[in-house]
C-alpha positions in Angstrom: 123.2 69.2 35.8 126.4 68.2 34.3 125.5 69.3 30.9 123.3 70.5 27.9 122.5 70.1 24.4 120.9 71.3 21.7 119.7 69.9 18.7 121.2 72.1 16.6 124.6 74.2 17.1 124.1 76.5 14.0 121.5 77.1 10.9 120.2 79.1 8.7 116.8 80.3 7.9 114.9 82.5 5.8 112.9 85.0 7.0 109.6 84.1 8.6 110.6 80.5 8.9 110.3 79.0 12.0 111.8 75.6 13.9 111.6 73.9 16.9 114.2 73.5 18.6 115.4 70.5 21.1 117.5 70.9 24.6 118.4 67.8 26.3 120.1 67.9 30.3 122.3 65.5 31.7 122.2 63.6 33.6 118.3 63.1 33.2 117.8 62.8 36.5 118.8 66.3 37.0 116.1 69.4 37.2 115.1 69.3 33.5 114.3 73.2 33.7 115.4 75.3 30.9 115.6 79.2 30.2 115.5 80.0 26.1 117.0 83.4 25.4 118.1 85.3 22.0 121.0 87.7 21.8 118.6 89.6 19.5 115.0 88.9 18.9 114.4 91.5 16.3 116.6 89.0 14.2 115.2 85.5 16.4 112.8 85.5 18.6 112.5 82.7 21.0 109.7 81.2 23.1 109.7 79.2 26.4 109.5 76.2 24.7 112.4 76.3 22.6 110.3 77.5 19.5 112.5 79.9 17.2 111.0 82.6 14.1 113.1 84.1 12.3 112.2 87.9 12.0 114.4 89.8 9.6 117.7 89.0 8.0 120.6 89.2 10.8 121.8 86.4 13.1 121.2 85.6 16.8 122.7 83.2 18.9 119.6 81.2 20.8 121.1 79.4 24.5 119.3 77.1 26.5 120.4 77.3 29.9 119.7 75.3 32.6 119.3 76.3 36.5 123.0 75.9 37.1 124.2 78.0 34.4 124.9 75.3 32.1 123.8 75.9 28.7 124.5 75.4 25.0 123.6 77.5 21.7 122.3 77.5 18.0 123.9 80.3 15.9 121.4 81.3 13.8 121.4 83.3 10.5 118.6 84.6 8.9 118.5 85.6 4.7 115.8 86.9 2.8 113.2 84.9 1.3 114.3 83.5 -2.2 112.2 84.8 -5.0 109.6 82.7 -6.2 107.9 82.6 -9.7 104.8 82.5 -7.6 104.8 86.5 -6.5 102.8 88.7 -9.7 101.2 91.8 -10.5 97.4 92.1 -11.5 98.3 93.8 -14.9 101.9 95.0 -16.2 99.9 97.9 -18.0 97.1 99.6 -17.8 95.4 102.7 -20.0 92.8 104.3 -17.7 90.7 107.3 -18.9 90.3 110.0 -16.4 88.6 109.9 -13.1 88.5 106.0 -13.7 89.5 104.3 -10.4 91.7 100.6 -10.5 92.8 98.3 -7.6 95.7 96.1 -8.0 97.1 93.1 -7.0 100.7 91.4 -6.2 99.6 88.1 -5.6 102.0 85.6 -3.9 102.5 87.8 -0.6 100.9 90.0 1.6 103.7 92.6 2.4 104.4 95.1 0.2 105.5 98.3 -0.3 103.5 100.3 -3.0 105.3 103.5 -4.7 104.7 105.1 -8.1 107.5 106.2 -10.1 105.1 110.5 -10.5 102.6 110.7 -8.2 101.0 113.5 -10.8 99.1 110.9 -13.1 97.2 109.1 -10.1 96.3 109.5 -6.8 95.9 106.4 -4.2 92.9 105.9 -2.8 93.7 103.2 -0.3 96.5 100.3 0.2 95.4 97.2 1.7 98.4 94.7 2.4 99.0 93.5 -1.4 96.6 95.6 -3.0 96.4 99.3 -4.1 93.5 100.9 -5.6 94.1 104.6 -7.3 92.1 107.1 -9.7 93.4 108.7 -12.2 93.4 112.5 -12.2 95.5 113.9 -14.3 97.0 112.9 -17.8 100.4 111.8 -17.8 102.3 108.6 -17.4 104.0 106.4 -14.5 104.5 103.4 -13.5 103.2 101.7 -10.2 105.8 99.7 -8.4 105.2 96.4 -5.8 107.7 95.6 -3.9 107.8 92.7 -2.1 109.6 93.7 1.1 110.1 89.7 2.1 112.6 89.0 -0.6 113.3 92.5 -2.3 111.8 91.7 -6.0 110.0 94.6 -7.6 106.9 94.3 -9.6 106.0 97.1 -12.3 102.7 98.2 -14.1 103.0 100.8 -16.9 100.2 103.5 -16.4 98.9 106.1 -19.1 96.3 108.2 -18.4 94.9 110.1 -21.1 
């Protein structure tokens, strides 16, 4: 093997994209036989294949090496997802009447952190990916918070119980 190439020497990504990526040897006569590593696959993982996800924002460098020790790299950095008009709540308010029980929804994404702003008012039943369902038990207000943990938006809903 005289040398190696990759298709691309740096990107960047967002988090959960993926890409394939592309290693040619030369001469190609030479043992085609590649090993793909990352120098940190919490940030980009790497399969056998060449196949990259980006996991969390970061950077990695991704080689492909061939048997002889020649090798090149992609530098890869990884941002948060942009935000997207297409990530809402359910409801932006709500005016529940003791004991009454509510589930809702931040549409657009599945992975979500869920936190209220007085945990008095309500009290969470369950949490399901993007969806929370809650009773109310005591009067009071507070206000229910989505966040969307792939690009760091925050979603609100307004609760009164009375």
């Amino acid at each position: 093997v005289s040398s190696v190439s990759i298709s691309y020497s740096a990107k960047t990504m967002h988090v959960d994209d993926t890409l394939q990526l592309t290693a040619n040897i030369y001469p190609s006569t030479a043992n085609q036989a590649l090993t793909w590593d990352s120098t940190d696959s919490s940030v980009v993982s790497v399969n056998n294949n060449g196949f990259i996800t980006a996991k969390r924002v970061g950077s990695a460098t991704i080689t492909a090496k061939a048997n002889n020790g020649k090798s090149a790299s992609c530098y890869v950095t990884v941002s948060a997802k942009t935000a997207t008009n297409n990530v809402w709540l359910s409801a932006t308010e709500y005016h529940l009447s003791l004991e009454q029980v509510v589930t809702i929804t931040l549409f657009g994404t599945t992975n979500v952190k869920w936190d209220l702003t007085d945990n008095n008012p309500l009290f969470i039943k369950s949490i399901s990916g993007n969806q929370v369902t809650f009773r109310a038990r005591a009067k009071g207000n507070t206000e229910l918070i989505g966040l969307d943990k792939n690009t760091g938006e925050k979603y609100y809903c307004r609760i009164y119980v009375s």
